[in-house]
Short mmCIF file of C-alpha atoms and ligand atoms in Angstrom, two decimals:
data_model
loop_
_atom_site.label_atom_id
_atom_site.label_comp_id
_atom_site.label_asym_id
_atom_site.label_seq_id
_atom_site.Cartn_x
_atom_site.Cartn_y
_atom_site.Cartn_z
CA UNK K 522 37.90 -36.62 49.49
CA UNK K 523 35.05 -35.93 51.66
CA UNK K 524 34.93 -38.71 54.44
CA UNK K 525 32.34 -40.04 55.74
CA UNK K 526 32.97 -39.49 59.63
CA UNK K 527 35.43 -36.94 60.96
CA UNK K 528 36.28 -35.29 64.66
CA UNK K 529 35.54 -31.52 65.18
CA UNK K 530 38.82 -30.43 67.46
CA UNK K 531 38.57 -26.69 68.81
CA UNK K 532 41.48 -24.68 70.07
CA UNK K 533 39.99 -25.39 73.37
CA UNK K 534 40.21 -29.17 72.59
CA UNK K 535 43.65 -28.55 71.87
CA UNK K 536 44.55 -26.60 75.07
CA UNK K 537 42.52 -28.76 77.35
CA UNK K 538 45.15 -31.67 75.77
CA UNK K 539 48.12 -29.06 76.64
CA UNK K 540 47.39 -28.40 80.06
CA UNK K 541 47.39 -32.01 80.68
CA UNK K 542 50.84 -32.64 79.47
CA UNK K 543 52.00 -29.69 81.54
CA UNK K 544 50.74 -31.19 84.43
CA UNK K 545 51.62 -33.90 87.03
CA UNK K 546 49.16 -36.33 85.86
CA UNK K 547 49.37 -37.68 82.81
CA UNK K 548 46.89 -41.14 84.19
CA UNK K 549 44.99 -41.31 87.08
CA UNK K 550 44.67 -37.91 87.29
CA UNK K 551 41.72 -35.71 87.54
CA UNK K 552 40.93 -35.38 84.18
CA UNK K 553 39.24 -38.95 84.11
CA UNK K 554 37.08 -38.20 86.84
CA UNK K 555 36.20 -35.18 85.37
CA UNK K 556 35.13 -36.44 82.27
CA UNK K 557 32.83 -38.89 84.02
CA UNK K 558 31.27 -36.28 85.72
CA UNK K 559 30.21 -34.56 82.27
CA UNK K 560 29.41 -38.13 80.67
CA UNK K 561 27.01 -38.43 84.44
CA UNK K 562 25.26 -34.82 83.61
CA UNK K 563 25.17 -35.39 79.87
CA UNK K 564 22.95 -38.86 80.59
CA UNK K 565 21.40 -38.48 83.98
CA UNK K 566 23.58 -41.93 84.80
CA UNK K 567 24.38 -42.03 88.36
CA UNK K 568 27.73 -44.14 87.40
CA UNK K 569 29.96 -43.42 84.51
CA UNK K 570 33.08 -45.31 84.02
CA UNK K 571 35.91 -43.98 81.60
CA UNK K 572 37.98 -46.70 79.42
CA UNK K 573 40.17 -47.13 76.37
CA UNK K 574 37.56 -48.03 74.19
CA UNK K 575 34.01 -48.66 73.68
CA UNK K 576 35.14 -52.48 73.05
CA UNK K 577 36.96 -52.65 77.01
CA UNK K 578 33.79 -51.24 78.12
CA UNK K 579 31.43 -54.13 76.51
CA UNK K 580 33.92 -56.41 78.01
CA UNK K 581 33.98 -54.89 81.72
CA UNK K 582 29.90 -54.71 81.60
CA UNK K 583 30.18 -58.38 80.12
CA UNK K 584 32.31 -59.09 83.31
CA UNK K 585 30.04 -56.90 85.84
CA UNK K 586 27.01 -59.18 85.21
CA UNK K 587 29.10 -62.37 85.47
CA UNK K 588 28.75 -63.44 81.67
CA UNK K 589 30.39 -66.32 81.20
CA UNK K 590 31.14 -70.31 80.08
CA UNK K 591 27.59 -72.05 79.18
CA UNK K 592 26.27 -68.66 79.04
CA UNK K 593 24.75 -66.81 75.84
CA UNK K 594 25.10 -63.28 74.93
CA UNK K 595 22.67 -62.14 71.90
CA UNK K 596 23.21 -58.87 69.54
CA UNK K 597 22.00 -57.96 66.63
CA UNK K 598 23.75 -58.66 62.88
CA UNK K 599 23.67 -54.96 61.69
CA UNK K 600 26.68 -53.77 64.03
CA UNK K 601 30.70 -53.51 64.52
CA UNK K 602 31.88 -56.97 65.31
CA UNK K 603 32.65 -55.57 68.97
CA UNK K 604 29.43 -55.95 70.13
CA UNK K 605 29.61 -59.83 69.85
CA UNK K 606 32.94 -60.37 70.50
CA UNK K 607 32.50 -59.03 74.20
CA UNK K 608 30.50 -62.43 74.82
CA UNK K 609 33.03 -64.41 73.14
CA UNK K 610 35.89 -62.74 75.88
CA UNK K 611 33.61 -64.29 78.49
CA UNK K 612 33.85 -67.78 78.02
CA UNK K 613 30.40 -67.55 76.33
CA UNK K 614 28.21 -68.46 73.31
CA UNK K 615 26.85 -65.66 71.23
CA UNK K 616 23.52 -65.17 69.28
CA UNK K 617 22.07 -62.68 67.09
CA UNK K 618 18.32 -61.06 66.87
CA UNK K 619 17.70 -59.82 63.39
CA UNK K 620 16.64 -55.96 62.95
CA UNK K 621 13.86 -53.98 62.14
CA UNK K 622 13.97 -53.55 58.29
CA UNK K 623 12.86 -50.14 58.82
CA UNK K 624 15.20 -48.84 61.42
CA UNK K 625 17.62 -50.84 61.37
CA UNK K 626 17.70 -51.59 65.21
CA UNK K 627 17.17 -54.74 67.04
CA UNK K 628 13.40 -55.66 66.25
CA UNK K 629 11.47 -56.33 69.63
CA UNK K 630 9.01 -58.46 67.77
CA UNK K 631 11.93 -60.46 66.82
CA UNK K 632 13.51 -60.71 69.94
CA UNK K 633 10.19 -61.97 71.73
CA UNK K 634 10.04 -65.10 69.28
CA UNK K 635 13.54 -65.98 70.06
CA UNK K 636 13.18 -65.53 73.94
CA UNK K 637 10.18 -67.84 73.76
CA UNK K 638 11.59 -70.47 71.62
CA UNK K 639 14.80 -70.36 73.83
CA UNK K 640 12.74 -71.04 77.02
CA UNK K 641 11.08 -73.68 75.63
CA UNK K 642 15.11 -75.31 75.03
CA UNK K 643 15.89 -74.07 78.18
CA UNK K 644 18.36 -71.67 76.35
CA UNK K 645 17.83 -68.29 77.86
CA UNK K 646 20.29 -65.49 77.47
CA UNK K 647 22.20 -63.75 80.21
CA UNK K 648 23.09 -60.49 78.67
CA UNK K 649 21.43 -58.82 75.41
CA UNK K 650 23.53 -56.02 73.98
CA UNK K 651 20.84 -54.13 71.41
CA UNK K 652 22.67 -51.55 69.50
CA UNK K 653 21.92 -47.77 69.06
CA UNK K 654 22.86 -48.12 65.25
CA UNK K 655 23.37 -44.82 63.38
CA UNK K 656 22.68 -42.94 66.47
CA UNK K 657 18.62 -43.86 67.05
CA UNK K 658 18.27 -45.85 69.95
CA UNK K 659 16.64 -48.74 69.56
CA UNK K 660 12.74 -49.67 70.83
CA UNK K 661 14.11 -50.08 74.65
CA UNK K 662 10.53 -49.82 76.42
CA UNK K 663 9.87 -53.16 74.33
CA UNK K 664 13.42 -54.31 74.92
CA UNK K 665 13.55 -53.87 78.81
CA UNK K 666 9.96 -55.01 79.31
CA UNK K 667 11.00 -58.34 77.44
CA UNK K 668 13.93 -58.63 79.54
CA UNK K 669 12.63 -58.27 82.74
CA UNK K 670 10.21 -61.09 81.92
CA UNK K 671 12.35 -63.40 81.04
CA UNK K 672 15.11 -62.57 83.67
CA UNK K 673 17.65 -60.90 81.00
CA UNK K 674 20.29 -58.34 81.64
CA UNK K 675 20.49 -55.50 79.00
CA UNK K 676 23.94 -53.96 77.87
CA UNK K 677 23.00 -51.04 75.48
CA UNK K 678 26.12 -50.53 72.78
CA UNK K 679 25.24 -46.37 72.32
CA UNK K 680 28.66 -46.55 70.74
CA UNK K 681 26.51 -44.15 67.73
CA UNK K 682 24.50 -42.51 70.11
CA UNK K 683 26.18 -39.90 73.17
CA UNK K 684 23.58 -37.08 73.05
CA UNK K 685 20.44 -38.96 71.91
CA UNK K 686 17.18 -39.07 72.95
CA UNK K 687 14.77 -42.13 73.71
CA UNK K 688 10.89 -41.09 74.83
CA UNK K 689 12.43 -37.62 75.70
CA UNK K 690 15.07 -38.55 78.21
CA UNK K 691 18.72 -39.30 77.99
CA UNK K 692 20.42 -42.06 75.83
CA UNK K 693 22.62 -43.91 78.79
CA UNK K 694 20.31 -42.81 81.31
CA UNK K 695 19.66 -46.89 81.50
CA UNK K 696 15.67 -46.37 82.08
CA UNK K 697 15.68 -49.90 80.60
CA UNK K 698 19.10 -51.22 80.98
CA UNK K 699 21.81 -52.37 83.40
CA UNK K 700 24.44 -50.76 81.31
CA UNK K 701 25.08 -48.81 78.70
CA UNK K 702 27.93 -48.10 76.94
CA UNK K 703 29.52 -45.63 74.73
CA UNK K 704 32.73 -44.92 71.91
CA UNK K 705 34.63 -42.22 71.49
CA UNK K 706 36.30 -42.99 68.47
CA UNK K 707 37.44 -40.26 65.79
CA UNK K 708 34.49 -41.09 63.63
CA UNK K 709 31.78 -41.32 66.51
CA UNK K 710 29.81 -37.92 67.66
CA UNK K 711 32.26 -36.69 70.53
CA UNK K 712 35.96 -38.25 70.39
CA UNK K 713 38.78 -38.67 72.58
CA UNK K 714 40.95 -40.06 70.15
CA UNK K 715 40.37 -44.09 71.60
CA UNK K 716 38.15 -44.37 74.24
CA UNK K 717 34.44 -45.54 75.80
CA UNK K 718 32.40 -45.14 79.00
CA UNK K 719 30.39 -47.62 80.68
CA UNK K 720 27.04 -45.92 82.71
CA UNK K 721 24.98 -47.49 85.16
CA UNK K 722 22.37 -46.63 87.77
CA UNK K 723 24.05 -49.74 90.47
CA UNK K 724 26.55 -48.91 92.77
CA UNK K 725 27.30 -52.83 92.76
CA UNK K 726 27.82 -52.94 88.85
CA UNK K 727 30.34 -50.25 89.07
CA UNK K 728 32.22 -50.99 91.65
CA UNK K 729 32.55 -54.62 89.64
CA UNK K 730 33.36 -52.78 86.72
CA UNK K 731 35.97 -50.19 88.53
CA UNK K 732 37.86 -53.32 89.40
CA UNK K 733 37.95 -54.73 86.30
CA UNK K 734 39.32 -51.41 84.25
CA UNK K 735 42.32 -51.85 86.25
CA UNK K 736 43.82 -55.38 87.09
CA UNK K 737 40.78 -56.46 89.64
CA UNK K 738 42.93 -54.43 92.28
CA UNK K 739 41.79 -52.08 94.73
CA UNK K 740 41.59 -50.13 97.90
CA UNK K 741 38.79 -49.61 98.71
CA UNK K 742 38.42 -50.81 102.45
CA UNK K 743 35.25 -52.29 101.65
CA UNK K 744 36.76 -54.53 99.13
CA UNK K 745 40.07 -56.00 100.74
CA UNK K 746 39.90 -59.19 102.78
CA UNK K 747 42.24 -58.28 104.85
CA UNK K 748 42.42 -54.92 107.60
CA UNK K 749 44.79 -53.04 105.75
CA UNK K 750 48.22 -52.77 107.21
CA UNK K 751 49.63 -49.32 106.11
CA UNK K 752 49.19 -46.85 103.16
CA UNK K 753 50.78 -48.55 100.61
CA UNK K 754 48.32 -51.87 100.94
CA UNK K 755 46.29 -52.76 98.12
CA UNK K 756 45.15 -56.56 97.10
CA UNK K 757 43.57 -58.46 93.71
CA UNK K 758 40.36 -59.70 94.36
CA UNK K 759 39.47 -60.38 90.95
CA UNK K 760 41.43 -61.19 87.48
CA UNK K 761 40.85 -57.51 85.97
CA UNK K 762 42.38 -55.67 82.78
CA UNK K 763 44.69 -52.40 82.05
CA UNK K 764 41.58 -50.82 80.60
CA UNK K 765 42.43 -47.12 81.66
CA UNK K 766 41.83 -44.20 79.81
CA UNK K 767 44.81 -41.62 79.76
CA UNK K 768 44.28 -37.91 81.15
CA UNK K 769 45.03 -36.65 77.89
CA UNK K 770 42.18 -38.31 76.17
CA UNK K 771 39.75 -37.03 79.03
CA UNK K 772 40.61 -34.04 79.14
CA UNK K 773 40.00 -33.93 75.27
CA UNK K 774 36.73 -36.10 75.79
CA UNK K 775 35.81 -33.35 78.47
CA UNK K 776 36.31 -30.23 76.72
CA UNK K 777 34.75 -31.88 73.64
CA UNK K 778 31.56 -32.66 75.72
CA UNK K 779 30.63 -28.94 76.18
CA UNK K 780 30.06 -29.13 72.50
CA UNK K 781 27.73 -32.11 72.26
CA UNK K 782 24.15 -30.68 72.15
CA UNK K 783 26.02 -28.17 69.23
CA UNK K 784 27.25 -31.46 67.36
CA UNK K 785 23.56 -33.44 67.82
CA UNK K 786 22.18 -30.31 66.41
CA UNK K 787 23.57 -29.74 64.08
CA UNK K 788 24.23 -33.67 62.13
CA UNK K 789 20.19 -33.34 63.00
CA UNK K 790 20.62 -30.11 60.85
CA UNK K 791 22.19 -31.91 58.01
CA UNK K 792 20.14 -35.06 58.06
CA UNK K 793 17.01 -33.28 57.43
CA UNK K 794 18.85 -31.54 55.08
CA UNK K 795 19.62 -35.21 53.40
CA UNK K 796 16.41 -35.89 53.79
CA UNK K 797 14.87 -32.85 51.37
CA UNK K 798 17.70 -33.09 49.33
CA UNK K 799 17.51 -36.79 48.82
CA UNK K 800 13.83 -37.14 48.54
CA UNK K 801 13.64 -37.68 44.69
CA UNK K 802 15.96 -39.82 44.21
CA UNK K 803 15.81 -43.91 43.93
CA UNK K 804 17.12 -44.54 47.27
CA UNK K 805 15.94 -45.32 50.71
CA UNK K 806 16.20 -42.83 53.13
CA UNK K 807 16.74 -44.07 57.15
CA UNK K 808 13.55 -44.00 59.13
CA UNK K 809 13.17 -42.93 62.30
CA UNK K 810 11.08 -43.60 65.10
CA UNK K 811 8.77 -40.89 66.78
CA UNK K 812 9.99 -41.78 70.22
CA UNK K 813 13.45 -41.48 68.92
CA UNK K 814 15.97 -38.41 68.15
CA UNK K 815 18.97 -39.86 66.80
CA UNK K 816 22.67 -38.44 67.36
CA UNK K 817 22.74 -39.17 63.99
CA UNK K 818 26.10 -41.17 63.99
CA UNK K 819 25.43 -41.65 60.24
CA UNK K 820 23.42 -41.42 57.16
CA UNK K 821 22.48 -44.86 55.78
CA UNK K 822 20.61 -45.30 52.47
CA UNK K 823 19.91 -48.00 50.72
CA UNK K 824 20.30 -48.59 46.42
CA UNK K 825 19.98 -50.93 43.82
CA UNK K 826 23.49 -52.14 42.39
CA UNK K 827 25.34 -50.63 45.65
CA UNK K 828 28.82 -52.07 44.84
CA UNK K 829 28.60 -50.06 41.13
CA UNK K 830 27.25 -46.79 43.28
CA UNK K 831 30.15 -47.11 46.46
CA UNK K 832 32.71 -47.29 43.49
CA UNK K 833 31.44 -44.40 41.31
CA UNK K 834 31.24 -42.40 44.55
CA UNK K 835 34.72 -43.53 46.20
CA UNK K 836 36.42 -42.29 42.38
CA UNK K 837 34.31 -39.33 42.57
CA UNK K 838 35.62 -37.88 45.96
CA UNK K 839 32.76 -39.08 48.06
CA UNK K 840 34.23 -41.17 50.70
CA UNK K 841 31.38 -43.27 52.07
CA UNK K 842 31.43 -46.96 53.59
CA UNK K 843 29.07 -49.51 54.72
CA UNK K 844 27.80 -50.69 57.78
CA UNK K 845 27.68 -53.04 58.84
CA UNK K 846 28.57 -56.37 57.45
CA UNK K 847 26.25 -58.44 58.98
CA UNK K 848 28.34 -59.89 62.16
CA UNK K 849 27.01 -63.10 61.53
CA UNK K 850 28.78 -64.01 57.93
CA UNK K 851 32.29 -62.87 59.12
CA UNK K 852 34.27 -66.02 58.75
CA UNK K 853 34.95 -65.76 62.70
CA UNK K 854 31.26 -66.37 62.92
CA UNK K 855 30.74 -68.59 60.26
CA UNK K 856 33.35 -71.39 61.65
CA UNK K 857 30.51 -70.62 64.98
CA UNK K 858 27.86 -72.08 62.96
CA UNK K 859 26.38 -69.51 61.68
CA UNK K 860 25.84 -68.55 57.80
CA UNK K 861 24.42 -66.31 55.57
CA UNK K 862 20.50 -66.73 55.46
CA UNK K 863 20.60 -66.69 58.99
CA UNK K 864 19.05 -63.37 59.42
CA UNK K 865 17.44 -62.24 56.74
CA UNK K 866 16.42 -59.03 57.68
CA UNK K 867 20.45 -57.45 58.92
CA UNK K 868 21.44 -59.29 55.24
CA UNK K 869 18.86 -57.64 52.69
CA UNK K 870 19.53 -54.29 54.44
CA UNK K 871 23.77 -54.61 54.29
CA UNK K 872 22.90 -55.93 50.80
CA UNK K 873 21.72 -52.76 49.49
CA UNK K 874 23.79 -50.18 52.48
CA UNK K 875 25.97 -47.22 51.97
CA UNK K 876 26.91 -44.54 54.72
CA UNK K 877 27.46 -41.38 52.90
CA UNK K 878 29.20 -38.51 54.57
CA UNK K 879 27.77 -37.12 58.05
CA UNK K 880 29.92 -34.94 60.45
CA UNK K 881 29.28 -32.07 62.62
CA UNK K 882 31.66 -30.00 59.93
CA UNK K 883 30.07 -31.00 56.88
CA UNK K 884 29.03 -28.14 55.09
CA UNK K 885 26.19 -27.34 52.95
CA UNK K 886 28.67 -27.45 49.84
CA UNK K 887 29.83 -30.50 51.03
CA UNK K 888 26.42 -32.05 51.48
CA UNK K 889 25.52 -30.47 47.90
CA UNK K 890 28.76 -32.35 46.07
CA UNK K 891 27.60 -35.69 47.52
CA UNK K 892 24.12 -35.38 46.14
CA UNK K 893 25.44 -34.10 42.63
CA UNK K 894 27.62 -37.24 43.08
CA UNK K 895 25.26 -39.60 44.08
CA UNK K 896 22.68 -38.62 41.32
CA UNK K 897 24.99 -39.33 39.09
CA UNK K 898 26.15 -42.51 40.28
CA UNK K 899 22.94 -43.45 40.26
CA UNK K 900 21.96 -42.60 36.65
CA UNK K 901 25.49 -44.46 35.76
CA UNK K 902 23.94 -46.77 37.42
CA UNK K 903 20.55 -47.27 35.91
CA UNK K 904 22.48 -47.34 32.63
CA UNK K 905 25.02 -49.85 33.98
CA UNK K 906 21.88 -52.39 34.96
CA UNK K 907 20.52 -51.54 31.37
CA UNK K 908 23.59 -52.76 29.34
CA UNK K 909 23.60 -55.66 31.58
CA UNK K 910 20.75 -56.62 31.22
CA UNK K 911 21.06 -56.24 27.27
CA UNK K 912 24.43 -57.79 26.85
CA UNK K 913 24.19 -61.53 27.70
CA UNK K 914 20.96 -61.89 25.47
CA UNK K 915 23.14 -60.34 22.65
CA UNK K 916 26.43 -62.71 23.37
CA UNK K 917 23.55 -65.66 23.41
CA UNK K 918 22.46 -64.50 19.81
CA UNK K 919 25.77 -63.60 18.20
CA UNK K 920 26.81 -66.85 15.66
CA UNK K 921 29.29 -69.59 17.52
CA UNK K 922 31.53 -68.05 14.96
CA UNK K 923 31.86 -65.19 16.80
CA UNK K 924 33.43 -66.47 19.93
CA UNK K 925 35.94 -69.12 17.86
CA UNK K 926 39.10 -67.79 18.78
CA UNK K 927 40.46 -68.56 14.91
C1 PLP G 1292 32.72 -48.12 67.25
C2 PLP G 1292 31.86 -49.19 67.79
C3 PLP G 1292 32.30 -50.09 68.79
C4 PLP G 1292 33.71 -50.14 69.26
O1 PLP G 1292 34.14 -48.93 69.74
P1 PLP G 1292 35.68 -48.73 70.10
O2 PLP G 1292 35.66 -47.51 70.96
O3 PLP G 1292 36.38 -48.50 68.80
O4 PLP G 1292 36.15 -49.93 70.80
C5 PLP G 1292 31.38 -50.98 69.32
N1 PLP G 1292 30.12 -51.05 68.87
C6 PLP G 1292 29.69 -50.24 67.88
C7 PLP G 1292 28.28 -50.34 67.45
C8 PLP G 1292 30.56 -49.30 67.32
O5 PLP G 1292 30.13 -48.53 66.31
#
């Protein structure tokens, strides 16, 4: 089976992991700090904060800007569930923006409508989390300029996205953002097995967010309440979380970032490969936008008759999936208030979605298999539509006799 996602671990990866256990510190180390420090150069962020996962860091940033009861949080439908349920954690209400149909990203057209109606009800957001989905970030000039106006805080989920590139500069260099947050999930473009970072360009933010990685307990002397009385003094000033990442996943997060312009590359490699390979067949091919280049987290196309297709591809070795589910008609959601038809947009594109395989070790033969594949599903599937298309109109001429079960 060729998946559709899969980590790239070097022997470097693997002795960077070693040294660790061979160490002293297996948390709390220096590993952690010096994966921040590469996560800081990568983006131009002058904060980086290291976690367990991309889903602790929505929550910490969701807790940094004080999200919380009578508050509203608004995504967008065409992402992992995380990115909503980081409002929910708060205490707050959560909203969605429907997408682009072309990009798939949060549509800033979109998101203006909805900020005026909601001043008009008095119904403003606190936080907006748009979402880097597939790796292109999304329009954030439009997105920042918006928020600013209207007194919104911006949490970027880059969770697809360490090593792209918005207007030339930086995904996470939060030009338009208070936050911005990453995964490092096996599947995602650099990996450190579980993990996330949270970047940010104020001091304030991340000291709020420091505190809440790790129980809302520090020592920083500019923190505590009281003068401290000896070495071992520490206090909780806030109600924080065991968010922590381990040494061992920094250190592989670390050594794994001195490959990340090589794993960009080269998935931008492969897409355009996709993209030539792809061209002449009935399927939609992801756009991008010019001011965009996308870490290319995955390959989304769209087809008629996409459940027939994902089968005949899943029995054929291909091991694609689909994202995303519009967040909106999970059940979770649903008992919210919210239904399908909500957002029409995130729906017609999930409707018609399959990921197919996109990793930094793909190879050529790889990519060549899943187009054979695919062509082939979808003349199977051209046929399939045919015959039922065909069949009901010859079941509704056959003689009652036919069907009398003797
Ligand atoms: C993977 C992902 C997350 C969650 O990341 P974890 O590190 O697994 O918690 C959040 N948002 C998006 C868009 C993702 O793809």
């Amino acid at each position: 089976m060729i998946p559709y996602g899969r980590q790239d671990i070097s022997d470097e990866d693997i002795a960077a992991v070693e040294a660790v256990l061979r160490s002293d510190f297996l948390t709390q180390g220096p590993a952690v700090p010096r994966f921040e420090a590469a996560i800081k150069a990568a983006t131009g962020a002058e904060h980086a904060l290291a976690v367990n996962s991309a889903t602790s860091a929505l929550h910490i940033a969701c807790m940094a800007l004080d999200l919380g009861p009578g508050d509203w949080l608004w995504t967008v439908p065409n992402t992992f569930v995380a990115s909503a349920n980081c409002g929910i954690y708060c205490g707050a209400e959560v909203d969605f923006v429907d997408i682009d149909p072309e990009t798939y990203v949060m549509c800033p057209k979109a998101l203006e409508a909805k900020l005026v109606a909601a001043k008009g009800a008095g119904r403003l957001p606190k936080v907006i989390v748009p979402v880097h989905f597939a790796g292109q970030s999304a329009d954030m000039a439009a997105i920042g300029a918006l928020a600013r106006a209207y007194g919104v805080r911006v949490i970027e989920d880059a969770s697809h996205a360490i090593g792209a590139r918005y207007q030339g500069a930086p995904v996470g260099n939060c030009a338009h953002s208070d936050i911005c947050v990453f995964s490092f999930h096996p599947v995602k473009i650099v990996t450190t097995a579980e993990g996330g970072v949270a970047t940010t360009n104020d001091a304030h933010l991340a000291q709020r967010m420091e505190l809440h990685r790790s129980h809302g307990v520090t020592r920083d002397p500019s923190l505590l309440q009281e003068d401290s009385p000896g070495g071992w003094y520490y206090e909780q000033v806030a109600l924080g979380y065991n968010y922590r990442m381990t040494e061992m996943q920094a250190a592989l997060g670390a050594s794994q970032m001195t490959r990340l312009d090589a794993f960009v590359a080269r998935r931008n490699v492969l897409a355009a490969r996709y993209d030539r390979l792809l061209a002449d067949l009935p399927l939609t091919r992801p756009v991008q936008n010019p001011d965009s280049y996308s870490a290319y987290h995955l390959y989304p196309i769209q087809v008629e008759d996409r459940a027939r297709v994902f089968a005949y591809l899943r029995e054929n070795g291909i091991g694609v999936n689909v994202h995303y589910i519009p967040v909106h008609t999970q059940p979770f959601y649903c008992a919210r208030g919210f239904a399908r038809g909500d957002f029409p947009a995130a729906e017609a594109y999930y409707d018609r979605a399959i990921s197919i395989p996109l990793y930094a070790g793909l190879t050529e033969a790889d990519q060549d298999r899943v187009f054979e594949v695919l062509r082939a599903a979808l003349q199977a599937s051209k046929v399939g539509a045919i015959s039922r298309w065909i069949s009901p109109r010859i079941v509704r001429a056959a003689p009652a006799s036919f069907f009398a079960s003797s």
